Short mmCIF file of C-alpha atoms and ligand atoms in Angstrom, two decimals:
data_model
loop_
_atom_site.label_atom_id
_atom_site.label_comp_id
_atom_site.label_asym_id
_atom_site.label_seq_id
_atom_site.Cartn_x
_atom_site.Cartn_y
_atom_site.Cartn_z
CA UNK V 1 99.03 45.53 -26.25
CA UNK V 2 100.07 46.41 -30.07
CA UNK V 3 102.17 43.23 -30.07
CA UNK V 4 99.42 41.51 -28.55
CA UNK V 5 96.78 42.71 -31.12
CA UNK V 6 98.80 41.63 -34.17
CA UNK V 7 99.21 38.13 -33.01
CA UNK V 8 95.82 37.95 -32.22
CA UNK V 9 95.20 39.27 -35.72
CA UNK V 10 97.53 36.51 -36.85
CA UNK V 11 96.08 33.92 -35.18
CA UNK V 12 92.47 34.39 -35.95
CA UNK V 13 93.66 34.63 -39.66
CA UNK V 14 95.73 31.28 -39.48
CA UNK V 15 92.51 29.60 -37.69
CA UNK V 16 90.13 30.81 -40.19
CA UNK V 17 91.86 29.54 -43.40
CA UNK V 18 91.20 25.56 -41.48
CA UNK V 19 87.67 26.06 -41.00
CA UNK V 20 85.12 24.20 -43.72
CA UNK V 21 81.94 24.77 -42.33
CA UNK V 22 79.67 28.44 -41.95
CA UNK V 23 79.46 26.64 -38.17
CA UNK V 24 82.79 26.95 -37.40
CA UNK V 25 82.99 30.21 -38.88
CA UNK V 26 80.34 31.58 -36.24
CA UNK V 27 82.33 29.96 -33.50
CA UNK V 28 85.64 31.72 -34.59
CA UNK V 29 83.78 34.88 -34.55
CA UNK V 30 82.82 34.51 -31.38
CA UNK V 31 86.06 33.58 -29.86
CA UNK V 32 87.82 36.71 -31.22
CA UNK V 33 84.94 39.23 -31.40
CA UNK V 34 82.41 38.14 -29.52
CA UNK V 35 81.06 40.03 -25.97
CA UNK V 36 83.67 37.94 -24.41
CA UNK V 37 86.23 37.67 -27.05
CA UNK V 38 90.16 37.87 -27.74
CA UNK V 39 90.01 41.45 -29.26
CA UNK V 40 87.03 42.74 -27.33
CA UNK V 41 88.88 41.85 -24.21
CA UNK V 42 91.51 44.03 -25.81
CA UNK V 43 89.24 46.91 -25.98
CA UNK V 44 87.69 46.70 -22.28
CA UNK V 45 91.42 46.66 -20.81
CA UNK V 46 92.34 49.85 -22.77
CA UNK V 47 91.48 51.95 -19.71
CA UNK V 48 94.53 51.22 -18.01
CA UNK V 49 96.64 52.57 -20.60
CA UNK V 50 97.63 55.90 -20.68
CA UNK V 51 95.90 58.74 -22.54
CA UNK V 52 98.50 59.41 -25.34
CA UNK V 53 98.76 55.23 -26.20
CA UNK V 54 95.00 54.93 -26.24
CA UNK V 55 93.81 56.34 -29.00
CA UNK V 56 96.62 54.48 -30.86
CA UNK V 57 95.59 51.08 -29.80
CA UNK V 58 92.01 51.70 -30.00
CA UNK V 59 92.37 52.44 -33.86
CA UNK V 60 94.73 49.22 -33.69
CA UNK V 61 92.49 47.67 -32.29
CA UNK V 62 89.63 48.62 -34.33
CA UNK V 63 91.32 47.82 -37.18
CA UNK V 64 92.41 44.44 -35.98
CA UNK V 65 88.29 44.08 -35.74
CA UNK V 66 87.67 45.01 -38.96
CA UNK V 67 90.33 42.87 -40.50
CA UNK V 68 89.18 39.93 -38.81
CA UNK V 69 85.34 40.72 -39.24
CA UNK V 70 85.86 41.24 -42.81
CA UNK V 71 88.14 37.84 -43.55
CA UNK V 72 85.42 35.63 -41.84
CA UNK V 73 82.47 37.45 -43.23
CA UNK V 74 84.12 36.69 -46.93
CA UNK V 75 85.03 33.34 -46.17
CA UNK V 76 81.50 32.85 -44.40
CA UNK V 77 79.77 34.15 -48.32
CA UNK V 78 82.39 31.35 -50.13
CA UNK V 79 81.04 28.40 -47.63
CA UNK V 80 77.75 29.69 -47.77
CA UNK V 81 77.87 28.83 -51.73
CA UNK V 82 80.15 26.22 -51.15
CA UNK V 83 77.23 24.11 -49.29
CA UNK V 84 74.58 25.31 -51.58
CA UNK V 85 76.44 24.20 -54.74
CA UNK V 86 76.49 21.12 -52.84
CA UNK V 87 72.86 20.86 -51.69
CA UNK V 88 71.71 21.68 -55.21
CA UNK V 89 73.97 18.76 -56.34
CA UNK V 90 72.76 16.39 -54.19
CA UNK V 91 69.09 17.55 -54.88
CA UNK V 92 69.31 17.53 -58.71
CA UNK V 93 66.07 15.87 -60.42
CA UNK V 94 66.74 14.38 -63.67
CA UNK V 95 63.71 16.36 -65.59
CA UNK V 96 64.12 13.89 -68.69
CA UNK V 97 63.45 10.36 -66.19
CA UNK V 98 59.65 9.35 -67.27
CA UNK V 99 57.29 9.73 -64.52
CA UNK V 100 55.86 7.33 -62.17
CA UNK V 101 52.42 6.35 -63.93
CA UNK V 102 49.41 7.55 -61.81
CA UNK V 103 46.49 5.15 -61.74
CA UNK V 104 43.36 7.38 -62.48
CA UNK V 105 39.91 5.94 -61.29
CA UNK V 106 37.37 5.83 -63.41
CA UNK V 107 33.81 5.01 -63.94
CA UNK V 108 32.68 1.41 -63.14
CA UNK V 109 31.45 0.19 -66.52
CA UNK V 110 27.55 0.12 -65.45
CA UNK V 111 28.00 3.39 -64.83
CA UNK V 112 29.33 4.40 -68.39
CA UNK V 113 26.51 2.53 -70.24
CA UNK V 114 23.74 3.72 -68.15
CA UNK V 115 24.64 6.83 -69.03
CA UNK V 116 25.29 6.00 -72.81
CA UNK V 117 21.76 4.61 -73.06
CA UNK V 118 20.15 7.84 -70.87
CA UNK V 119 22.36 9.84 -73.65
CA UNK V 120 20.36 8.54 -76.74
CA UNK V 121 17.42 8.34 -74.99
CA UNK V 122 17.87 12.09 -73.86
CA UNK V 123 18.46 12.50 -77.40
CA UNK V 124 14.99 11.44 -78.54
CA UNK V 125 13.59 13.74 -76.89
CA UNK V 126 13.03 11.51 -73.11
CA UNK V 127 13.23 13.62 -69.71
CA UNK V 128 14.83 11.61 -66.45
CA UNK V 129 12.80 10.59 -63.51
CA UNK V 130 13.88 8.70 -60.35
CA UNK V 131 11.53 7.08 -57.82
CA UNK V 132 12.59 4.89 -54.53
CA UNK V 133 14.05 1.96 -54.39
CA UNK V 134 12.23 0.71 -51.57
CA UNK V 135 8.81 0.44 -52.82
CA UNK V 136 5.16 -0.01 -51.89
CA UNK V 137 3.41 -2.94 -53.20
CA UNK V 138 1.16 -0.53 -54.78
CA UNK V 139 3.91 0.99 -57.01
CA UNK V 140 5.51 -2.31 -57.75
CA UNK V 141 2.43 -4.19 -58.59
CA UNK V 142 -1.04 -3.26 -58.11
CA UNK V 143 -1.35 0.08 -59.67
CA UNK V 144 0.94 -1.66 -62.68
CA UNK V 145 -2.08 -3.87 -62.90
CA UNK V 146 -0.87 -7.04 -60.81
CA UNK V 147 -4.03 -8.18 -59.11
CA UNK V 148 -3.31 -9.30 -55.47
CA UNK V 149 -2.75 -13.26 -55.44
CA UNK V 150 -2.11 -12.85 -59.37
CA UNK V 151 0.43 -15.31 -60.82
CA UNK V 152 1.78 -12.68 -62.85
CA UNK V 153 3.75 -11.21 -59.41
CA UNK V 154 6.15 -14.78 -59.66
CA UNK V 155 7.58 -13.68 -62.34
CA UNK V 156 9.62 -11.22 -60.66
CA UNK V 157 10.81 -13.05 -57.45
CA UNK V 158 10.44 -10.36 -54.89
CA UNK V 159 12.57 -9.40 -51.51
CA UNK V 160 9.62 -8.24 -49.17
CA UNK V 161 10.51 -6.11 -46.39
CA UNK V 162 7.21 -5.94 -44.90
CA UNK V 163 3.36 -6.82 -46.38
CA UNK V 164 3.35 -3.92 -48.53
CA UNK V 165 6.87 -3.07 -48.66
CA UNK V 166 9.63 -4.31 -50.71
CA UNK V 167 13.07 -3.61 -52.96
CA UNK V 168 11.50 -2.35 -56.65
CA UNK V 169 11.93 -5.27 -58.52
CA UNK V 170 11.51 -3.05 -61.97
CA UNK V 171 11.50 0.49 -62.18
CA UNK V 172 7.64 0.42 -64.00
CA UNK V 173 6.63 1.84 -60.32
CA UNK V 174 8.33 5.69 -61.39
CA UNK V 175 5.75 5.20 -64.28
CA UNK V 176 3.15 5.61 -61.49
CA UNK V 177 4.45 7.67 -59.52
CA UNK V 178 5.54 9.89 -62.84
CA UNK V 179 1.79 9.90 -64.47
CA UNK V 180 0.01 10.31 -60.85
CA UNK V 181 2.42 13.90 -60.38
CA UNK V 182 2.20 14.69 -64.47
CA UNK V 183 -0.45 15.16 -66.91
CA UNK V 184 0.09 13.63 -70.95
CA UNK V 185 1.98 14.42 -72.71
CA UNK V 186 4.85 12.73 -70.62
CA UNK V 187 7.55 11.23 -72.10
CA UNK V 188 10.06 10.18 -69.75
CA UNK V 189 13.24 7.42 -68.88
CA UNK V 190 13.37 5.64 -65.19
CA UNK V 191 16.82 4.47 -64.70
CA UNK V 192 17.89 2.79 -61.55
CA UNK V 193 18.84 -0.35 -59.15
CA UNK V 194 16.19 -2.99 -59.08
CA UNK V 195 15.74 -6.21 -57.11
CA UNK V 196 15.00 -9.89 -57.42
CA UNK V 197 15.67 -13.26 -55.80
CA UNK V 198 17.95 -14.55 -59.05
CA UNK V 199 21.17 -15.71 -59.40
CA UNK V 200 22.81 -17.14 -62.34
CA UNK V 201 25.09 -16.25 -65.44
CA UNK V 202 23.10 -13.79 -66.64
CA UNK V 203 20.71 -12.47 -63.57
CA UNK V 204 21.68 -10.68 -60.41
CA UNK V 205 20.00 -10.27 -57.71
CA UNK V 206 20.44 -6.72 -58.12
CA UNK V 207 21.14 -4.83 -61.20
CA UNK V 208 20.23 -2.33 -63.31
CA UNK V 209 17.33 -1.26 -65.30
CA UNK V 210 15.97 2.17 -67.66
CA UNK V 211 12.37 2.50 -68.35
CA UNK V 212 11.02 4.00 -70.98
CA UNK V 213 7.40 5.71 -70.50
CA UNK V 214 5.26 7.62 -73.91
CA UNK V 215 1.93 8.75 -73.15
CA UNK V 216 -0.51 11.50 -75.80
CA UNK V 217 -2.82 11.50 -77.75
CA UNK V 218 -1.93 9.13 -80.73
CA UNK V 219 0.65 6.95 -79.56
CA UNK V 220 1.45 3.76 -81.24
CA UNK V 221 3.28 0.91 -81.18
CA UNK V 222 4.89 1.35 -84.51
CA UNK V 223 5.86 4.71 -83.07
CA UNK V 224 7.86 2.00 -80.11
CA UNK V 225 9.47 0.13 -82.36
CA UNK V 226 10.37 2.83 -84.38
CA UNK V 227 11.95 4.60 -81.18
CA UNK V 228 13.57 0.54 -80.01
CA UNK V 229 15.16 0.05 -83.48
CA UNK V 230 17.23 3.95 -83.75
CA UNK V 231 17.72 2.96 -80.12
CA UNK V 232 19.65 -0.42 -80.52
CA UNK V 233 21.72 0.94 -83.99
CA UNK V 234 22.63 3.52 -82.06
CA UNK V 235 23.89 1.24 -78.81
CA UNK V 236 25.41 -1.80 -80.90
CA UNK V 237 25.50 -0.31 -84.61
CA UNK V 238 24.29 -0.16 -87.49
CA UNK V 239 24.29 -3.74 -88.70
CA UNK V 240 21.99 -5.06 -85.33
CA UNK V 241 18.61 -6.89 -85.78
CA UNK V 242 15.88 -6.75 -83.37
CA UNK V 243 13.01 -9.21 -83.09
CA UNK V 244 10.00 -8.28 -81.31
CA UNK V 245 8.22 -11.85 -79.45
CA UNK V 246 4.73 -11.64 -78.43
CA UNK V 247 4.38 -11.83 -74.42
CA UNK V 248 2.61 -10.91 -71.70
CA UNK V 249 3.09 -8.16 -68.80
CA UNK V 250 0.15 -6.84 -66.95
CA UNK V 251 0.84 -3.31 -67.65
CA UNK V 252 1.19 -3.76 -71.03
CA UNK V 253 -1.05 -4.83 -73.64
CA UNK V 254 0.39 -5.91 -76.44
CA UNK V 255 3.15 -6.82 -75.05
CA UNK V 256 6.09 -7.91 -76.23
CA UNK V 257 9.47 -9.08 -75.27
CA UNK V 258 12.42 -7.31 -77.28
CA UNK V 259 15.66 -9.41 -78.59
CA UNK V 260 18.47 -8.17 -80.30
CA UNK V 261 20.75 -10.37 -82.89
CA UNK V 262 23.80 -11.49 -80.61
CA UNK V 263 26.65 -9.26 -81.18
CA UNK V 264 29.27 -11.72 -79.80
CA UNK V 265 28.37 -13.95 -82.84
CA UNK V 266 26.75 -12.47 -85.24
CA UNK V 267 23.78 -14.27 -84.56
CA UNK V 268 25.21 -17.50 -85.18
CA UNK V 269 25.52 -18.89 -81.83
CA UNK V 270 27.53 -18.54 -78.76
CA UNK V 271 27.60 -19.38 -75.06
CA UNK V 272 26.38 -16.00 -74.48
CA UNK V 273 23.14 -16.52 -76.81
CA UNK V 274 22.67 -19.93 -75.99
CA UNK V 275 23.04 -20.99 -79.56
CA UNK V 276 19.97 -19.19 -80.49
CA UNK V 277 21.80 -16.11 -82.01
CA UNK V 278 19.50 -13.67 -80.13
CA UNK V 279 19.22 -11.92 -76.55
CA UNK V 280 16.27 -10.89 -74.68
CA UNK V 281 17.15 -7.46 -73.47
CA UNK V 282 14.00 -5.80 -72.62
CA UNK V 283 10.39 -6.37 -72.33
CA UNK V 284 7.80 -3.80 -74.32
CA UNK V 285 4.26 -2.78 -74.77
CA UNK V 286 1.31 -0.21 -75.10
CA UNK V 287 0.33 0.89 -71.65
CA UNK V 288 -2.86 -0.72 -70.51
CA UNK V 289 -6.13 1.22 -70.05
CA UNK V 290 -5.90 0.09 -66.33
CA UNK V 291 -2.89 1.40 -65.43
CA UNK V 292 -4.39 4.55 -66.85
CA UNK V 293 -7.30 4.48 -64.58
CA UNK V 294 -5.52 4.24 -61.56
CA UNK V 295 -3.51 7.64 -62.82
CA UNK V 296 -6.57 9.06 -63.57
CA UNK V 297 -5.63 9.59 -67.33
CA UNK V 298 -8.93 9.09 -69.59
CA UNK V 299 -7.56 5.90 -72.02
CA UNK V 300 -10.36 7.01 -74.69
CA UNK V 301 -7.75 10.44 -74.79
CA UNK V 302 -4.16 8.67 -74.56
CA UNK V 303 -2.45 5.97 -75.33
CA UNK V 304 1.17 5.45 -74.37
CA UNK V 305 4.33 3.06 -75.13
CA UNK V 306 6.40 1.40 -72.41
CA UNK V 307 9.51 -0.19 -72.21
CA UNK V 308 11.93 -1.26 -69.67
CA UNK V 309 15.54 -2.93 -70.42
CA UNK V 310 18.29 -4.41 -68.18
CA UNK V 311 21.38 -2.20 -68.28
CA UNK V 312 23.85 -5.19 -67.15
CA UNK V 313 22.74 -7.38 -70.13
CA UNK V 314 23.34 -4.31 -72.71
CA UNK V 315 26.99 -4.01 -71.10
CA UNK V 316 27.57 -7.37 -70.88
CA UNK V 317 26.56 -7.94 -75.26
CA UNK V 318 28.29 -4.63 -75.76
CA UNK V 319 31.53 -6.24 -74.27
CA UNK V 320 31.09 -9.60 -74.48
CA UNK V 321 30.99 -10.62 -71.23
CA UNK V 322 29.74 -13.78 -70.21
CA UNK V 323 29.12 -13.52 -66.43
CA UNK V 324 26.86 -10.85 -64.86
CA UNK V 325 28.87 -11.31 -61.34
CA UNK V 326 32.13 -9.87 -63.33
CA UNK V 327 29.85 -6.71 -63.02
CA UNK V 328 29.60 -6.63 -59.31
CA UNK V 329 32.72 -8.47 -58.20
CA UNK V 330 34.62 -5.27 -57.96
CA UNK V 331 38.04 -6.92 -59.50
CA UNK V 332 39.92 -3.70 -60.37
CA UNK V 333 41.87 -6.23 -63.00
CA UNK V 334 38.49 -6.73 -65.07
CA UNK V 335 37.15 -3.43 -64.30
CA UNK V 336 40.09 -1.57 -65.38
CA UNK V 337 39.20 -2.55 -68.89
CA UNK V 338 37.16 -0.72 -69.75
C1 FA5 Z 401 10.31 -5.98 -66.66
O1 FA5 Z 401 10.97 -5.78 -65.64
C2 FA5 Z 401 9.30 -5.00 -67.14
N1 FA5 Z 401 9.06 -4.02 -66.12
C3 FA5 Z 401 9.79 -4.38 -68.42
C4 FA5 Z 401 8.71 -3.64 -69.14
C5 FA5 Z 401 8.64 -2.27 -68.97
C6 FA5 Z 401 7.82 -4.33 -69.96
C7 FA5 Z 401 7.62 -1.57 -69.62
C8 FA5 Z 401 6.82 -3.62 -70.62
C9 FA5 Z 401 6.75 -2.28 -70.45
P1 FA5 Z 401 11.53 -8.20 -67.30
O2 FA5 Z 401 11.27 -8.93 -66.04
O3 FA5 Z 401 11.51 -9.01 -68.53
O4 FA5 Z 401 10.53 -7.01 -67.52
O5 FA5 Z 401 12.94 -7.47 -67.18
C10 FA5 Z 401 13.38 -6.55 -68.15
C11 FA5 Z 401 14.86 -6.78 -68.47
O6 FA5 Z 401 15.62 -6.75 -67.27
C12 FA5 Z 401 15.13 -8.16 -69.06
O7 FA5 Z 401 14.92 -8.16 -70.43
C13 FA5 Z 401 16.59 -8.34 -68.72
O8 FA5 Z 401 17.39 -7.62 -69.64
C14 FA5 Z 401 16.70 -7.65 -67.40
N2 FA5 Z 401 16.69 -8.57 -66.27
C15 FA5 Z 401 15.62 -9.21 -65.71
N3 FA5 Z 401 15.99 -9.91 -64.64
C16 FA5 Z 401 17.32 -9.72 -64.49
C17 FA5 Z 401 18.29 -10.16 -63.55
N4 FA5 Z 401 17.98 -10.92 -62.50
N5 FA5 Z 401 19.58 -9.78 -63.72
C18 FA5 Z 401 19.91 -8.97 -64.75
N6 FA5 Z 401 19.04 -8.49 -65.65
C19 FA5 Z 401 17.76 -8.86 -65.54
#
C-alpha cells in the first residue's frame, strides 16, 4: 500500500504539471481525491491491514492527500490569474478612443420661438392664458364682434366641425373667454395652434399664433405701439423698423396691421418680402366697445390694446426661411439646424 501511495502521489503530480485549464484541475481532483478517488480508495481499504501498519499508512496516506491537495490548489490560484490576466486583456477599453457622438433631441424650432416671444412678453409684465382649440362660433366670431352672415368671417377661411363648432382660427376667442372669467385690469398673452383653409409659401393650414390682450382704465394705443416696438428690437434687434398700416378687424377699432422691415434684406427686397422690404407679422388694435359689452366690462371705464401675431412667420424672418411647410415637414436634416 506504501508503494502504492507514492506512485499515486507521483502520478497525480506528473498529471497536474499538463493541465492548462482550472477545469481540468477540478477533474484531477476528483480522480485522486474525490468520494471515489485513487487515494480515498486507499483510505477505505486500510481496514484490512493490520493494526501496527495502519496507523503508518493512514499518516502516508494523509500526507499523500495533503501533498496532492495542496499542489492542485496552488496550481488552481496560478490558472485562476492566468485566465483573468487574459480576460482583462481581451476586455481592455482604450479610454483615450473618442466616443461615439450621441444625437440629443431637441426642441422643434416653433417651439423655441414661441417660447422666446412668451419670454419678452412675460417680461413686460403679460400673464399666459390657454383656451380650446376646438371652438364655439361664439368665441371665434360673434362675441369678437363678427355679425352672423358678416363678410368679415371670409377672411379667416374656417374648418367647421359642426354649425357652431369649429378649429380656432385665431386665438382672439381666449380674449373672451379671459375677460368673461377676469375683471380689468387684465393683461394677458394667448399662445397656441390655430386653423385655416390656406396653403401656400407663407400660410399653413395650421400654425401658430400669441395674442396679446391690455385692458384698464387709460389704455392707449401709443401705449401698443410702445409695447410692439421694445417687442420686435427685442425679437430681431436693435436696428428693426416697424410700420403700422391702417386696417380693419371687427374686434378692433383702430385697427391696424403691423409690418416689420425684412430682416433677410434689410428692407431692400427679397423673395421672402416680395420686393417690398417689409412683412406683415401681426394684426393690432384698441379693443372695441362691443366686444366689451358682451364681457360685461363698462367701455366708458376701460379701454384695452390687442394684438395677435403668427409665430411661424417670426421664425421663418428670424431664420430666413422661405417656406412655411419646412416648419411642419418634420425633416430632422432642416430641423436639426437649429
Ligand atoms: C388675426 O388673426 C387677428 N386675430 C389678429 C389680431 C389680434 C388683430 C388682436 C387685432 C387684435 P390675421 O388674420 O391677420 O389676424 O393673422 C395674424 C397673423 O397670423 C398674420 O399677421 C400672420 O403672421 C399670421 N397668419 C395668418 N394666416 C396664416 C397662415 N395661414 N399661416 C401662417 N401664418 C398666418
Amino acid at each position: 500500500m506504501r508503494t502504492q501511495l507514492a506512485e499515486i502521489e507521483q502520478a497525480a503530480l506528473r498529471e497536474a504539471k499538463t493541465l492548462a485549464t482550472l477545469r481540468e484541475v477540478e477533474q484531477l481532483k476528483v480522480k485522486y481525491l474525490g468520494k471515489k478517488g485513487l487515494v480515498t480508495g486507499i483510505l477505505r481499504g486500510m481496514g484490512q491491514l493490520s493494526p501496527e501498519e495502519r496507523p503508518l499508512v493512514g499518516q502516508l496516506a494523509n500526507r499523500v492527500k495533503k501533498g496532492i491537495e495542496s499542489a492542485l490548489d496552488e496550481l488552481a490560484g496560478k490558472l485562476a490569474q492566468k485566465e483573468l490576466d487574459e480576460k482583462l486583456l481581451k476586455e481592455k477599453i482604450d479610454i483615450t478612443l473618442p466616443p461615439r457622438l450621441i444625437k440629443l433631441g431637441k426642441k422643434h424650432i416653433l417651439s423655441q420661438v414661441r417660447e422666446e416671444i412668451e419670454d419678452v412678453l412675460i417680461e413686460m409684465g403679460f400673464a399666459i392664458a390657454e383656451g380650446p382649440e376646438v371652438e364655439l362660433d361664439y368665441y371665434n366670431f360673434k362675441s369678437l364682434n363678427f355679425p352672423d352672415e358678416h363678410p368679415a368671417r371670409d377672411m379667416q377661411d374656417t374648418f367647421y366641425l359642426q354649425d357652431d363648432v369649429l378649429l380656432r382660427t385665431h386665438t382672439s376667442s381666449v380674449q373672451i373667454r379671459t375677460m368673461e372669467k377676469l375683471k380689468p385690469p387684465v393683461k394677458i398673452i394667448s399662445p397656441g395652434k390655430v386653423y385655416r383653409c390656406d396653403y401656400d409659401n407663407t400660410h399653413s393650414p395650421m400654425f401658430m399664433q400669441v395674442e396679446g390682450l391690455y385692458v384698464d382704465k387709460g389704455v392707449t394705443f401709443a401705449q401698443l405701439k410702445g409695447v410692439l416696438n421694445l417687442f420686435y428690437r427685442k425679437i430681431f434687434g436693435e436696428e428693426v423698423k416697424t410700420r403700422f398700416r391702417p386696417s380693419f378687424f371687427p374686434f378692433t377699432e383702430p385697427s391696424a396691421e403691423v409690418d416689420v422691415s425684412c430682416v433677410i434684406c434689410r428692407g431692400e427686397g427679397c423673395r421672402v418680402c416680395q420686393g417690398t422690404g417689409w412683412l406683415e407679422i401681426m394684426g393690432a388694435g384698441m379693443v372695441d366697445p362691443n366686444v366689451f359689452d358682451f364681457v360685461g366690462y363698462d367701455s366708458e371705464e376701460y379701454s384695452g390694446f390687442a394684438f395677435g401675431l403668427g409665430v411661424d412667420r417670426v421664425a421663418m424672418l428670424k431664420y430666413g426661411i422661405d417656406n412655411i411647410r419646412l416648419l411642419y415637414e418634420n425633416d430632422l436634416r432642416f430641423l436639426r439646424q437649429f
